[in-house]
Amino acid sequence: ACHALNIEVALDIAVQCSPDHPWLKQHPNWFRRRPDGSMRFAENPPKKYEDIVNPDFACDDAGSLWNALRDVLLFWVAQGVSIFRIDNPHTKPFRFWEWLIREVQLRHPDVIFLAEAFTRPKLMKGLAKLGFTQSYTYFTWRVQKWEIEQYLRELTGVPERDFFRPNFFVNTPDILPFHLQSGEPWVFKARLALAATLSASYGIYNGFELLEHRPIPGREEYLDSEKYEIKVRDWDQPGHLKSYIRDLNQARRRHPALLQTNDLRFVEINDEHVIGFIKRSLDGRNTVGVAIALSGEVHDVWFPLGDTLVEVGGELKPPVAVENLITGERLPVQWGGLQLRIDPARDPALLFQCLA
């Protein structure tokens, strides 16, 4: 039914079992027990999950266990699922994932594996190296201009760019970051624009479109979490961001420069609360500039284009004008750059195509 509507389903795979799962009776040797015989529940320090148990990947019958887990994924591939978000892969043996991804992709090369691992950088990069197609990132907690630039330079530098494909999430079922808890529309728009323009892939969790922001006091978690209750939302309630998200996604589809991550160059903007960068498509024919406010006041900034070049008829030329990707407004390039005014109350992000 989803495919008939041109919608793809991504399935969350958590390699764990509830205490009443039939495998615990059918294959008791697949699971670890304490010396007193009780079942050992799952942990991801400092968190403990007393309602689930993890299989023992190094048990005496590990071959059968691994094959059974592989067959779970192959079953869903047969139902039309080609995207898997793997829950907490860093808490399972790396050699298992390397084997599993190879087993699935040898049969179905188009299957995508997303590593949902919020852990140490070395572990996240290790998962990417062994075969995960995309990876969660620290973007959710990169807020200041300097730390965003530093992090993107790491992801787009060598050797990370050769194996680590980032997916930027503005929020998740588990995380309501502190910077969204004010509920200010400009913050939601700015974070969305950063994710949608900096990374080729980005994600939104339900409720972001409606500016949902009620936290558990003092924590980065939703108070009324969809993990524990069924939520019925009015998707057309006043103040929603649906049209803003639509405009950004349409701009991404029209401009291949935004659909890649590695060709990214930050520009020097003399305002610590405005970040600016230029991206160019893989074929060099599409060049896009982006300026995003990181605070709520109006900003007047100079956006230098520097040595930016645009391909026209096989030749590289400096841009003479820019066109706003959302409004279509054109501005001339003067003295090698642009004078921009950003009013976050209207839109904290300016996206424009460079024209020669």
CSV table of C-alpha atoms in Angstrom, one decimal, residues 140-141 143 170 175-184 187-188 213 215-221:
chain,number,residue,atom,x,y,z
A,140,THR,CA,21.8,17.2,17.1
A,141,TRP,CA,24.2,18.6,19.7
A,143,VAL,CA,24.7,24.4,18.1
A,170,VAL,CA,16.8,17.4,14.0
A,175,ILE,CA,15.9,13.1,22.0
A,176,LEU,CA,14.3,16.5,22.4
A,177,PRO,CA,17.5,18.7,22.3
A,178,PHE,CA,17.6,21.6,24.8
A,179,HIS,CA,17.7,24.2,22.0
A,180,LEU,CA,14.3,23.1,20.8
A,181,GLN,CA,12.6,23.2,24.2
A,182,SER,CA,11.8,26.9,24.0
A,183,GLY,CA,9.4,26.2,21.1
A,184,GLU,CA,10.6,29.3,19.2
A,187,VAL,CA,14.9,27.8,16.1
A,188,PHE,CA,13.0,24.9,14.5
A,213,HIS,CA,8.7,20.9,22.7
A,215,PRO,CA,10.3,18.1,27.8
A,216,ILE,CA,10.8,16.0,30.9
A,217,PRO,CA,12.1,18.8,33.2
A,218,GLY,CA,15.9,19.0,33.0
A,219,ARG,CA,16.2,16.2,30.4
A,220,GLU,CA,16.5,16.0,26.6
A,221,GLU,CA,13.4,13.8,26.3
